Coordinates of C-alpha atoms and ligand atoms in Angstrom, one line a residue:
X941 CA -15.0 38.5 -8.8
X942 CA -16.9 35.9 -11.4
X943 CA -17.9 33.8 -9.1
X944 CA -18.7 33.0 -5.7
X945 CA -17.8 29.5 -5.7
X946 CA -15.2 28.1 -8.5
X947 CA -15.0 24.4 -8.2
X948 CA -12.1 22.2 -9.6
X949 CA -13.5 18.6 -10.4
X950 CA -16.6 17.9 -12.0
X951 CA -16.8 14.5 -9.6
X952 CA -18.9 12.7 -7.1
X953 CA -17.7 15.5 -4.5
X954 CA -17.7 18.5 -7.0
X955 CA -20.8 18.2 -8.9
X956 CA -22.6 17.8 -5.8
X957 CA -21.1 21.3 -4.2
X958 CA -21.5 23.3 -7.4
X959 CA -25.4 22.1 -7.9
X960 CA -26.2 22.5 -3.9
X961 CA -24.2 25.6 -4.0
X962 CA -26.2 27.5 -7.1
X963 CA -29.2 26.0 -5.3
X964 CA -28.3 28.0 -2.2
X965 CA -28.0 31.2 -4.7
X966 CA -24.0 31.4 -5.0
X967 CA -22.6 32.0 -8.7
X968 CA -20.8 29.2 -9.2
X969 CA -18.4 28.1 -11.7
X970 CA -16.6 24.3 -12.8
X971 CA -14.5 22.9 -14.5
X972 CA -13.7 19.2 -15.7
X973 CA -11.4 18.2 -17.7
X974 CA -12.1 14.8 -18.6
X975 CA -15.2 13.1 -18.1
X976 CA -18.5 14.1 -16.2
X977 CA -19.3 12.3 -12.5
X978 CA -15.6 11.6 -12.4
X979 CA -13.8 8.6 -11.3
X980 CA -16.9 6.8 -9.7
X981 CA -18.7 7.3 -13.2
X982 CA -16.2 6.6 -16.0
X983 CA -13.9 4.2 -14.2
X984 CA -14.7 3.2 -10.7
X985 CA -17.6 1.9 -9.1
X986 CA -20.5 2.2 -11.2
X987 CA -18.4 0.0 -14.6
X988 CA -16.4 -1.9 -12.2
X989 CA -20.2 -3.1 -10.6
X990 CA -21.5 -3.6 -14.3
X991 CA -18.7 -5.8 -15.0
X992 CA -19.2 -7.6 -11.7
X993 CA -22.5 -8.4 -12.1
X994 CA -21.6 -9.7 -15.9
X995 CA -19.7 -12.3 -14.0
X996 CA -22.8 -13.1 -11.3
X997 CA -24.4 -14.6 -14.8
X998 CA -22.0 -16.6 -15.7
X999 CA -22.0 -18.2 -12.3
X1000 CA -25.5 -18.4 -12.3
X1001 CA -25.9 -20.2 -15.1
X1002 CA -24.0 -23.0 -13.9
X1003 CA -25.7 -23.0 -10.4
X1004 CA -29.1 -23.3 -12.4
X1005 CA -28.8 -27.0 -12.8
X1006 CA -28.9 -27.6 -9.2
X1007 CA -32.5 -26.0 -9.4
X1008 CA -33.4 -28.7 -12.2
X1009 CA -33.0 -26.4 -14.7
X1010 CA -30.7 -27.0 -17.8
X1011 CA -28.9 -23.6 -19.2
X1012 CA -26.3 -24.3 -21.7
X1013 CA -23.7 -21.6 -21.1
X1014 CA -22.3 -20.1 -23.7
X1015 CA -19.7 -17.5 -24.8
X1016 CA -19.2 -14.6 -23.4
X1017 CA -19.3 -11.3 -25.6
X1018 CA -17.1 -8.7 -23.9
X1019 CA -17.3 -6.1 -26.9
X1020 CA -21.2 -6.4 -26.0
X1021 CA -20.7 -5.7 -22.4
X1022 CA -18.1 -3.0 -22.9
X1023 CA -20.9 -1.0 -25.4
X1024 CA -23.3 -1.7 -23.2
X1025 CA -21.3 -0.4 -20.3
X1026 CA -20.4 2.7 -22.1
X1027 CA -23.8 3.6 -23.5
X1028 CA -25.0 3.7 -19.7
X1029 CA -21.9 6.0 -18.5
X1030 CA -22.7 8.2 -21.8
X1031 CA -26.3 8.4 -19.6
X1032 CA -24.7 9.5 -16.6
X1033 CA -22.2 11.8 -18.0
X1034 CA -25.4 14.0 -19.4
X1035 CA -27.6 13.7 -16.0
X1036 CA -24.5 15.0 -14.1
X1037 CA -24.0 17.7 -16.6
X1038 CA -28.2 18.5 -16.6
X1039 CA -27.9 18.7 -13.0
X1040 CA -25.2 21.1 -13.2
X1041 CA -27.1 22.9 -16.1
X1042 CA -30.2 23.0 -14.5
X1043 CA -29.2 24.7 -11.0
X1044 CA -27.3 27.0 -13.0
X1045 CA -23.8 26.7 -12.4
X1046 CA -21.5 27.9 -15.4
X1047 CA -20.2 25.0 -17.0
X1048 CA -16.3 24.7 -18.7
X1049 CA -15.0 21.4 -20.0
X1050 CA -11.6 22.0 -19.8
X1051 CA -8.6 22.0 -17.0
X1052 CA -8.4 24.5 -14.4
X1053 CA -5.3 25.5 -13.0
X1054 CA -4.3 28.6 -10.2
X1055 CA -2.7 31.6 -10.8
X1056 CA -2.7 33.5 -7.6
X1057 CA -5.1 32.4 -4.9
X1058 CA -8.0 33.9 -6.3
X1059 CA -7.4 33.6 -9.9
X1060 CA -7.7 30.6 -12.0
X1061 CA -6.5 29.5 -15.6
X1062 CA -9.3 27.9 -17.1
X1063 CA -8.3 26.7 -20.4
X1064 CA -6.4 29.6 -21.5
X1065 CA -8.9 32.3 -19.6
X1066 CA -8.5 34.2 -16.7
X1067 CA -11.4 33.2 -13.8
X1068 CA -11.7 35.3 -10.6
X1069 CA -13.8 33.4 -7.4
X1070 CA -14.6 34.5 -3.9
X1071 CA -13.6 30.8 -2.8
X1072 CA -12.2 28.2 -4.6
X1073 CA -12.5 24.1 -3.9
X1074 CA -9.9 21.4 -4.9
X1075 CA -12.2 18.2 -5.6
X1076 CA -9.7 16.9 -8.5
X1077 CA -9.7 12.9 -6.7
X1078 CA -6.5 10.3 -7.6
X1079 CA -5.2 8.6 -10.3
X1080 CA -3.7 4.7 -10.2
X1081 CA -0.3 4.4 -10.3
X1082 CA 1.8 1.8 -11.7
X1083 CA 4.8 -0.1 -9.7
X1084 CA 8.2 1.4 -10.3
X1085 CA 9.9 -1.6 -11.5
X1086 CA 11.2 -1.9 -15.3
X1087 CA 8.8 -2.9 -17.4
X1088 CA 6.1 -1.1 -15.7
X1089 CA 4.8 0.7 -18.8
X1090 CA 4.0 -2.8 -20.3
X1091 CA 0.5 -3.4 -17.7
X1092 CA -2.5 -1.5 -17.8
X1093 CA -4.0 0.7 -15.0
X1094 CA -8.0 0.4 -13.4
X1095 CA -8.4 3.4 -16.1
X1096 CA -7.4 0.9 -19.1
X1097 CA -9.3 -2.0 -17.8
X1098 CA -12.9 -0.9 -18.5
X1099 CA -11.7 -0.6 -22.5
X1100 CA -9.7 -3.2 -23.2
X1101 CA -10.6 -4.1 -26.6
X1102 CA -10.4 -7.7 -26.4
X1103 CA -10.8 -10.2 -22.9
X1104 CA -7.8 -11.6 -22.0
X1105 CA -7.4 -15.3 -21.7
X1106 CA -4.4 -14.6 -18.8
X1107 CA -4.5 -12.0 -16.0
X1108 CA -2.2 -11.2 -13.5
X1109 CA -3.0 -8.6 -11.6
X1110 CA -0.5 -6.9 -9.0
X1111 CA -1.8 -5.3 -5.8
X1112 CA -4.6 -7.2 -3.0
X1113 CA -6.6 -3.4 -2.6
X1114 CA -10.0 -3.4 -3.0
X1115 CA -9.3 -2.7 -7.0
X1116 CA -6.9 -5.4 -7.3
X1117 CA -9.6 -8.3 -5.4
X1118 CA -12.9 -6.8 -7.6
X1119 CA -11.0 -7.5 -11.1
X1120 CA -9.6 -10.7 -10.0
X1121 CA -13.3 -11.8 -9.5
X1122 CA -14.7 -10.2 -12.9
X1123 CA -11.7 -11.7 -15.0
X1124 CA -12.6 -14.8 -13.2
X1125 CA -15.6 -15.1 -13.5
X1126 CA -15.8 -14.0 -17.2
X1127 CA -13.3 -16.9 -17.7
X1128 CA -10.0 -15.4 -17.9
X1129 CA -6.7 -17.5 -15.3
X1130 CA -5.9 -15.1 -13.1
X1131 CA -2.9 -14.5 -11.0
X1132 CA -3.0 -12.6 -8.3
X1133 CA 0.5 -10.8 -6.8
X1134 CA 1.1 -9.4 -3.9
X1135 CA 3.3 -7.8 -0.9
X1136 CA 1.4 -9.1 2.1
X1137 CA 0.7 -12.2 3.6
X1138 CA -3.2 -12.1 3.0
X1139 CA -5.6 -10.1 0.6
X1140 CA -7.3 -6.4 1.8
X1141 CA -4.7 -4.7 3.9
X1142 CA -6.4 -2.7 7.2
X1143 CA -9.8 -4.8 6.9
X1144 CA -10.7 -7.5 9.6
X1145 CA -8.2 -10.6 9.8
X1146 CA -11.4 -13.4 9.7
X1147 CA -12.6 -11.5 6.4
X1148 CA -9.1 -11.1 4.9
X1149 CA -8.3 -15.1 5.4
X1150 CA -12.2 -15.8 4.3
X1151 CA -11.8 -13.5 1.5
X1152 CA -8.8 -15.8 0.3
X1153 CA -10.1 -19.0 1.1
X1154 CA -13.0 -17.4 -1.2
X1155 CA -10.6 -16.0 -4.2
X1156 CA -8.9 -19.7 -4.0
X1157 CA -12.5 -21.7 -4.3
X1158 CA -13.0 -19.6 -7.7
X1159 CA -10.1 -20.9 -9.1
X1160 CA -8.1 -17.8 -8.6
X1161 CA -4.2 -18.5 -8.1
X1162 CA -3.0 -16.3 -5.2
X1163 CA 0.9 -15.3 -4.7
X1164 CA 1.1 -13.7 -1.5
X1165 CA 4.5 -12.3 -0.4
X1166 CA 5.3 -12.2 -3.9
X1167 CA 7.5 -8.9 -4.9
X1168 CA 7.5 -8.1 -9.0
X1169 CA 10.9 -7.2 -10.0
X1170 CA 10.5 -6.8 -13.7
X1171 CA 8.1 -7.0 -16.6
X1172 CA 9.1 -8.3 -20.1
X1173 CA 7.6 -8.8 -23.8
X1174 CA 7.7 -11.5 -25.5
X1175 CA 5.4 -11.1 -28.4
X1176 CA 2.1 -10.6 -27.0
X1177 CA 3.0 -12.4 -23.7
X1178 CA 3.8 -11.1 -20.6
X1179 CA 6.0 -12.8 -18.7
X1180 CA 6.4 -10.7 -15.1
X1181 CA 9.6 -11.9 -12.8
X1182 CA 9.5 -12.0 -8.9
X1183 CA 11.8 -13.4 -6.3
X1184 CA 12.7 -16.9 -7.4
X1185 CA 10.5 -17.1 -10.5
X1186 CA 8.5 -15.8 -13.0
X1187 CA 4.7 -16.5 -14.9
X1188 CA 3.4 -15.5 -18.0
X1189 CA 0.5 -14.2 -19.2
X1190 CA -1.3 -11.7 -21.6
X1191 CA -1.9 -9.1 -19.5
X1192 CA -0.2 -7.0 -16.7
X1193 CA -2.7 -4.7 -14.3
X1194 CA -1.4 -2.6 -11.6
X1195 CA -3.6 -2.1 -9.0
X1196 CA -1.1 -0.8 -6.8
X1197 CA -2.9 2.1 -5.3
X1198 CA -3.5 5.8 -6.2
X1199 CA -2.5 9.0 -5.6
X1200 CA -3.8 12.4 -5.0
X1201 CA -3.9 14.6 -8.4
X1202 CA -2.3 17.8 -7.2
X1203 CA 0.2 17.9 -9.7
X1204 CA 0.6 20.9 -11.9
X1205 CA -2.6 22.5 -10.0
X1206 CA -0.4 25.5 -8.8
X1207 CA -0.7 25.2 -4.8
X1208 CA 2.5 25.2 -4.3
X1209 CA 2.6 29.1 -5.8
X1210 CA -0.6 30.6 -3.6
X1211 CA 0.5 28.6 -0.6
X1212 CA -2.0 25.6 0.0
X1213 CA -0.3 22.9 1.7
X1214 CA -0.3 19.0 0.7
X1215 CA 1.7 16.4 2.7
X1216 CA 4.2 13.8 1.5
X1217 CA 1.9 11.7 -0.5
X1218 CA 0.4 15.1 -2.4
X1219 CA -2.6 14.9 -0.7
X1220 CA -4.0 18.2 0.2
X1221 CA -4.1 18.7 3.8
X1222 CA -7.6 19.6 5.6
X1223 CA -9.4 20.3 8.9
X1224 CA -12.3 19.1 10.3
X1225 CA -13.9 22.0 7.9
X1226 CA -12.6 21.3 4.5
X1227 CA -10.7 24.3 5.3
X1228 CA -7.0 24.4 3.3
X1229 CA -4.0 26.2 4.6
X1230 CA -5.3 29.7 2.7
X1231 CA -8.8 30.5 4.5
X1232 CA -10.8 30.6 1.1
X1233 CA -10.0 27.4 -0.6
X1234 CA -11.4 24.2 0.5
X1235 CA -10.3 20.8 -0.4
X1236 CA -12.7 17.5 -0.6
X1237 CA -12.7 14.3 -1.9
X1238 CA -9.7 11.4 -2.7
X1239 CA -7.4 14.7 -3.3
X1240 CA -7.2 14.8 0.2
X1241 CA -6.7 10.9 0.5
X1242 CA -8.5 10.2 4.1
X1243 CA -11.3 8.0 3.1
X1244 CA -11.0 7.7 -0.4
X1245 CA -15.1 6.8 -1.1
X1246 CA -17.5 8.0 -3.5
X1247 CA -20.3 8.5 -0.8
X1248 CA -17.5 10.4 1.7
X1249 CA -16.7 13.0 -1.2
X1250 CA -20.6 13.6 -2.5
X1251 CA -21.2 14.5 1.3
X1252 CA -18.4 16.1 2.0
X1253 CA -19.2 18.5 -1.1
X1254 CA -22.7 19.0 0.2
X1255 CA -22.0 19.7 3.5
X1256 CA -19.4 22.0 2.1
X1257 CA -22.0 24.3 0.0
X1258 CA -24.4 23.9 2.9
X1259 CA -22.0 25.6 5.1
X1260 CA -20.8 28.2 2.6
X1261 CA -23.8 29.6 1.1
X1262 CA -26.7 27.1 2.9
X1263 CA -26.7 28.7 6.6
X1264 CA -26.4 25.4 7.8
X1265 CA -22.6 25.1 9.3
X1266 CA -21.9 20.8 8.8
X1267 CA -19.5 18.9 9.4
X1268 CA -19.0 14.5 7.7
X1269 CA -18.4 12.0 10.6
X1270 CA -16.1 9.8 8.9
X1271 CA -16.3 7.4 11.6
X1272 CA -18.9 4.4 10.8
X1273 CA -18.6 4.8 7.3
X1274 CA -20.1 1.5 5.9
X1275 CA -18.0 0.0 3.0
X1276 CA -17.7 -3.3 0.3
X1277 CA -15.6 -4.5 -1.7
X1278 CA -17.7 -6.4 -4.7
X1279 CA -15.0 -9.1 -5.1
X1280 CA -16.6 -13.1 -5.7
X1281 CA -18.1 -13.3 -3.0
X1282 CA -18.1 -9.6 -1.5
X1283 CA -17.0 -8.7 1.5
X1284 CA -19.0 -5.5 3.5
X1285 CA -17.7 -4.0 6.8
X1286 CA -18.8 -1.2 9.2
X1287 CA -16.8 0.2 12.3
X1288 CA -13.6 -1.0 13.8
X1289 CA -11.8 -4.2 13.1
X1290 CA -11.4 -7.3 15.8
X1291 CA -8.2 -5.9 15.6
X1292 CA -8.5 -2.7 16.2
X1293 CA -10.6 -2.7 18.8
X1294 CA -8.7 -5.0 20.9
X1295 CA -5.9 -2.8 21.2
X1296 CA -8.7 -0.1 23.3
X1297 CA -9.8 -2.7 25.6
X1298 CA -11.6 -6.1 26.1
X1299 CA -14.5 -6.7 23.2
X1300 CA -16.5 -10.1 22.7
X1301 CA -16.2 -11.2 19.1
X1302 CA -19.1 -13.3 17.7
X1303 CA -18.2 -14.8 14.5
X1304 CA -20.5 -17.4 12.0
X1305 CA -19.5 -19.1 9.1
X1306 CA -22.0 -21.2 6.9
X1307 CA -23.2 -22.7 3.9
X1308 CA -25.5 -20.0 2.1
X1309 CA -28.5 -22.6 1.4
X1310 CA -28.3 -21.4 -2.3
X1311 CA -25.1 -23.7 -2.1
X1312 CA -27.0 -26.6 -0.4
X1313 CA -28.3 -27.2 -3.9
X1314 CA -25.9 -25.9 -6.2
X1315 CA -22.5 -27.7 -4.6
X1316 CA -20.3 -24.8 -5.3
X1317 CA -17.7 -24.6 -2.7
X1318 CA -18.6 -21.1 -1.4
X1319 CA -18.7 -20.2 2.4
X1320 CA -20.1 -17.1 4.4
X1321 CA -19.0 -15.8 7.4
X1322 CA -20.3 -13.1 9.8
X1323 CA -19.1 -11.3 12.6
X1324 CA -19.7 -8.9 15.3
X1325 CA -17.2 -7.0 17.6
X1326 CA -18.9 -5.5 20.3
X1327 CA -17.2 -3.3 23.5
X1328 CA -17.2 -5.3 26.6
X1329 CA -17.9 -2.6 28.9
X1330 CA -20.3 -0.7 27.2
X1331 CA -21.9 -3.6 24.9
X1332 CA -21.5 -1.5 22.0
X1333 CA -21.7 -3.1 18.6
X1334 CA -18.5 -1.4 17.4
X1335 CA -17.8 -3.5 14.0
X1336 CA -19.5 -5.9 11.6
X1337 CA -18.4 -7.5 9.1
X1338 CA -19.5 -10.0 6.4
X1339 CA -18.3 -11.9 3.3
X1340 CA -20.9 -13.4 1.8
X1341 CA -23.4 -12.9 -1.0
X1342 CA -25.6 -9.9 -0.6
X1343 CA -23.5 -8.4 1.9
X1344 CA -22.9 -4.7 0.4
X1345 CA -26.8 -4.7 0.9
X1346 CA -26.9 -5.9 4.1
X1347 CA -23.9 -3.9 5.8
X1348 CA -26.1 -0.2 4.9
X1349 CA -29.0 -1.2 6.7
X1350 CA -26.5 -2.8 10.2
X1351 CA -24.8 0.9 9.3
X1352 CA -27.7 2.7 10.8
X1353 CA -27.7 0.4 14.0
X1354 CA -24.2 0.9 15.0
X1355 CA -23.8 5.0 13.9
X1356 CA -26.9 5.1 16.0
X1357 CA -24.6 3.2 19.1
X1358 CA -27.2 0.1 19.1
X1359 CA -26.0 -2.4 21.8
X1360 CA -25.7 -6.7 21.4
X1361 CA -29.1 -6.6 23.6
X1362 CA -30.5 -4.2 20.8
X1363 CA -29.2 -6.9 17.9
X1364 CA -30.5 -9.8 20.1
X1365 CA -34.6 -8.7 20.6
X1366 CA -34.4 -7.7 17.0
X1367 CA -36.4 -10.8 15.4
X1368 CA -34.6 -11.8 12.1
X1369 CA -35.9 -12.5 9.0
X1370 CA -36.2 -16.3 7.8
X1371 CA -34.4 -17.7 5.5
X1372 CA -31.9 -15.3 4.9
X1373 CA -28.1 -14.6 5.6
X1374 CA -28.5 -11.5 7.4
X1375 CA -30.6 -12.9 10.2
X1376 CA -27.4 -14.3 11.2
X1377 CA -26.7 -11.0 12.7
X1378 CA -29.1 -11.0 14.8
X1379 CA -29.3 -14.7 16.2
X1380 CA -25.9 -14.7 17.1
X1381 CA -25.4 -15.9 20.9
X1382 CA -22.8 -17.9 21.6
X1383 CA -19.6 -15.6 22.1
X1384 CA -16.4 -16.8 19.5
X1385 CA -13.8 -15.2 22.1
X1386 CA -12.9 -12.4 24.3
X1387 CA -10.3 -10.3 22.8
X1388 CA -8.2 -7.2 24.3
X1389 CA -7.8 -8.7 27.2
X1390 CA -4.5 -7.8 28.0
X1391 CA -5.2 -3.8 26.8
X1392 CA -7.6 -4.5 30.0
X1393 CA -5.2 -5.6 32.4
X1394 CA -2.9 -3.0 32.0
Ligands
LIG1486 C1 -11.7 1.0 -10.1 C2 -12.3 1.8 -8.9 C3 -13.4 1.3 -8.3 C4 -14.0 2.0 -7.2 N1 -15.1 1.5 -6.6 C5 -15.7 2.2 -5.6 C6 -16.9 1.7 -4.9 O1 -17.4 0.6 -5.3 N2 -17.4 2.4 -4.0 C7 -16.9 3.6 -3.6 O2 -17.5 4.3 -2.7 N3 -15.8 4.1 -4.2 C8 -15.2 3.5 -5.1 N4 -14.1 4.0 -5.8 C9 -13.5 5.3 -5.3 C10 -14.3 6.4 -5.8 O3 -14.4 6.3 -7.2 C11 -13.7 7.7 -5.4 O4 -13.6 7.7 -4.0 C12 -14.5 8.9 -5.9 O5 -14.6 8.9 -7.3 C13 -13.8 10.2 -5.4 O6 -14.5 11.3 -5.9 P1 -13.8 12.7 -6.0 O7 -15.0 13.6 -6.1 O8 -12.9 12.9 -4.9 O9 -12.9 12.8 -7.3 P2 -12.9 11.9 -8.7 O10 -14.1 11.2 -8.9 O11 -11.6 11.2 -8.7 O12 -12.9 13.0 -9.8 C14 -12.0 14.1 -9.9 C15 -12.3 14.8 -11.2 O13 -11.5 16.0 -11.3 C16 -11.1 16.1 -12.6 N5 -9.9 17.0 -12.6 C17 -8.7 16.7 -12.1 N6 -7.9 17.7 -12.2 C18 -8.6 18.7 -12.8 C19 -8.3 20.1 -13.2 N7 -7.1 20.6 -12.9 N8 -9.2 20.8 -13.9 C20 -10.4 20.2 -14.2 N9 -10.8 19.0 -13.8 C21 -9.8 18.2 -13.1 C22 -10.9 14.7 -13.1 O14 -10.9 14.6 -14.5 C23 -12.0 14.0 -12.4 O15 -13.1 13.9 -13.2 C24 -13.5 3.3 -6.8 C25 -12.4 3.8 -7.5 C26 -11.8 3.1 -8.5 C27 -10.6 3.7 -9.3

């Protein structure tokens, strides 16, 4: 065989096995096609947070007067931003191929593609590996309505070549609610369309109805329950059709999900098994249907994040070649969503964790005292969800500013199974948000009551 280890994806979750995995000693090969550090790099959540925080400026600019100071605001320069962006991903792209370099995995810029379940096709040459790993993440999809070849993808957004004065973006995701904030903020109208009632399917209800209450107070216009039927040109307008009416605008973005990208890989000849979506099916192990092939990462669409899949892939070359057998919890997995304002959860929904049983719900929503000064309409709310019987902190959740920052350090508290006592002799820190958290007394609600009586 050439290699120990051949790994498919030069991403968060592939560069990560390869380099641990050549650290352990294994020959290992990879192979990218596209673009070093993968999605999370080039077009996910290191741009997508450089083009949020271009928006915080803007913002604070305008909030500066409130502080007596006078900042004339004026015009934004995308092209700047977008070279600016780029020249920092060009940065990355060579660390993550130095890293690769320098634990001495062999490197091949080009697709890879099976043959039989031990042989790959690596641009046009024949590779033999021991054991093989799928880390080839998703790719957005569009709606399948006419038209649909008219809006741009998450992919296209970080180079448009021009800032449009008009968005409308389809979808309420995480991706759809974090470029409704940066067109916002960098002064585009935007629209935003979608299926469900509220914003952020499967995250808490309070956060969901603060997070549009939020998107509203920035001047976004929301159309919930809104199914697109059709998009049409009309010169360099838009103008995109649902039930009962229509809206124009100068550009369409579909952020309407993603898929797994198993396509053309070859699994279905050497027998590796993916489910209905395409997502490639694992156990608790990594482990595939055929015992030498792993799969990691959004290609097998559990909890599509950038920090799952790096440690995922380094548990995964632990295992393999470290002598150190590992498993990922994916329970407790901290997460944010960098929309204006963001939104940061950890653990199980009110929701959720009503339908196990009776929980007390503590929930506070305030003025951050930056907006004492400023005026701007902008709200935070907090909230804990903690197991009545056990007293278990078993979900927080926050929309407010800072609260990406503030959910990894709660993270620890709860993976570690910290009770409300623990929260409660924990002294805060004054003035901030995030002693909220730990002052909170007076109990919202009960919920799950009925789960209880039954
Ligand atoms: C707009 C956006 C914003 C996001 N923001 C966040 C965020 O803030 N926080 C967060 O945690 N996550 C975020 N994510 C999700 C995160 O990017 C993914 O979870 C993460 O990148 C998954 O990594 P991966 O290793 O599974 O694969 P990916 O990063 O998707 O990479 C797969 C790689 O495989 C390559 N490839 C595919 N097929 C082949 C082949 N046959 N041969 C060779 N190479 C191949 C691709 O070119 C690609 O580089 C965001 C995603 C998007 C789209």
């Amino acid at each position: 065989m050439d290699f120990d280890l051949f790994v498919i994806g030069g991403c968060s979750a592939g560069v990560r096995c390869a380099r641990i995995a050549a650290g352990h000693g294994a020959r290992v090969g990879i192979a990218e096609e596209r673009f070093w550090g993968g999605t999370c790099v080039n077009v996910g959540c290191v741009p997508k947070k450089l083009l949020v925080q271009a928006g915080e400026y803007g913002a604070w600019a305008e909030d500066a007067a409130g502080f007596g100071w006078t900042i004339k605001k004026g015009p934004h320069d995308w092209n700047k931003l977008i070279a600016a962006k780029d020249k920092e991903i060009g940065r990355l792209n060579g660390i993550y191929k130095r890293l690769l370099d320098n634990a001495g995995a062999t490197i091949f810029e080009t697709r890879a593609t099976f043959i039989d379940p031990h042989t790959l096709d690596v641009g046009g040459k024949r590779v033999t590996a021991e054991k093989i790993v799928i880390a080839t993440g998703g790719y957005p999809m569009r709606l399948d309505i006419p038209g649909a070849e008219l809006g741009i993808i998450s992919d296209d957004a970080f180079f448009l070549p021009n800032m449009p004065k008009r968005v409308a973006i389809m979808g309420s995701g995480y991706i759809a609610v974090e470029f409704a904030g940066i067109f916002a903020a960098l002064g585009a109208h935007v629209d935003l369309v979608y299926r469900q009632p509220l914003p952020l399917r499967g995250f808490d209800l309070d956060l969901r109805e603060s997070l549009a209450e939020g998107l509203n107070t920035q001047g976004i216009a929301l159309h919930p329950s809104s199914h697109p039927k059709k998009i049409e040109a009309r010169g360099d307008e838009r103008i995109l059709t649902f039930e009962g009416h229509a809206l124009q605008t100068d550009l369409v973005f579909f952020a309407t999900g993603r898929a797994p990208a198993t396509k053309g890989l070859g699994l279905e000849n050497i027998g590796v098994k993916t489910n209905d979506t395409g997502a490639v099916v694992v156990d608790h192990h990594l482990r595939t249907s055929l015992p030498h092939v792993y799969a990691m990462g959004d290609v097998t669409d559990r909890l599509n994040l950038t920090p799952v899949a790096t440690a995922e892939g380094h548990a995964l070359a632990d295992t393999l070649f470290g002598k150190n057998r590992r498993t990922i919890s994916l329970a407790n997995v901290p997460t944010a969503v960098f929309s204006t304002p963001p939104v940061a959860t950890c653990g199980l929904t009110e929701e959720e964790a009503a339908a196990h049983g009776p929980v007390d719900v503590y929930v506070s929503k305030f003025t951050p005292m930056r907006h004492t000064l400023t005026g701007r309409a902008r709200k935070s709310m907090l909230k804990l969800v903690v197991d009545q019987a056990s007293q278990k902190v078993i979900g927080a959740h926050m929309l407010g500013e800072d609260a990406p920052e503030i959910m990894q350090g709660l993270a620890i508290a709860i993976v570690m199974g910290a009770t409300k006592a623990d929260f409660d002799r924990t002294i805060g820190i004054h003035p901030t948000a995030a002693e909220e958290f730990v002052t909170l007394r007076t109990r919202t609600r009960v919920a799950g009551v009925a789960k209880a009586a039954e």
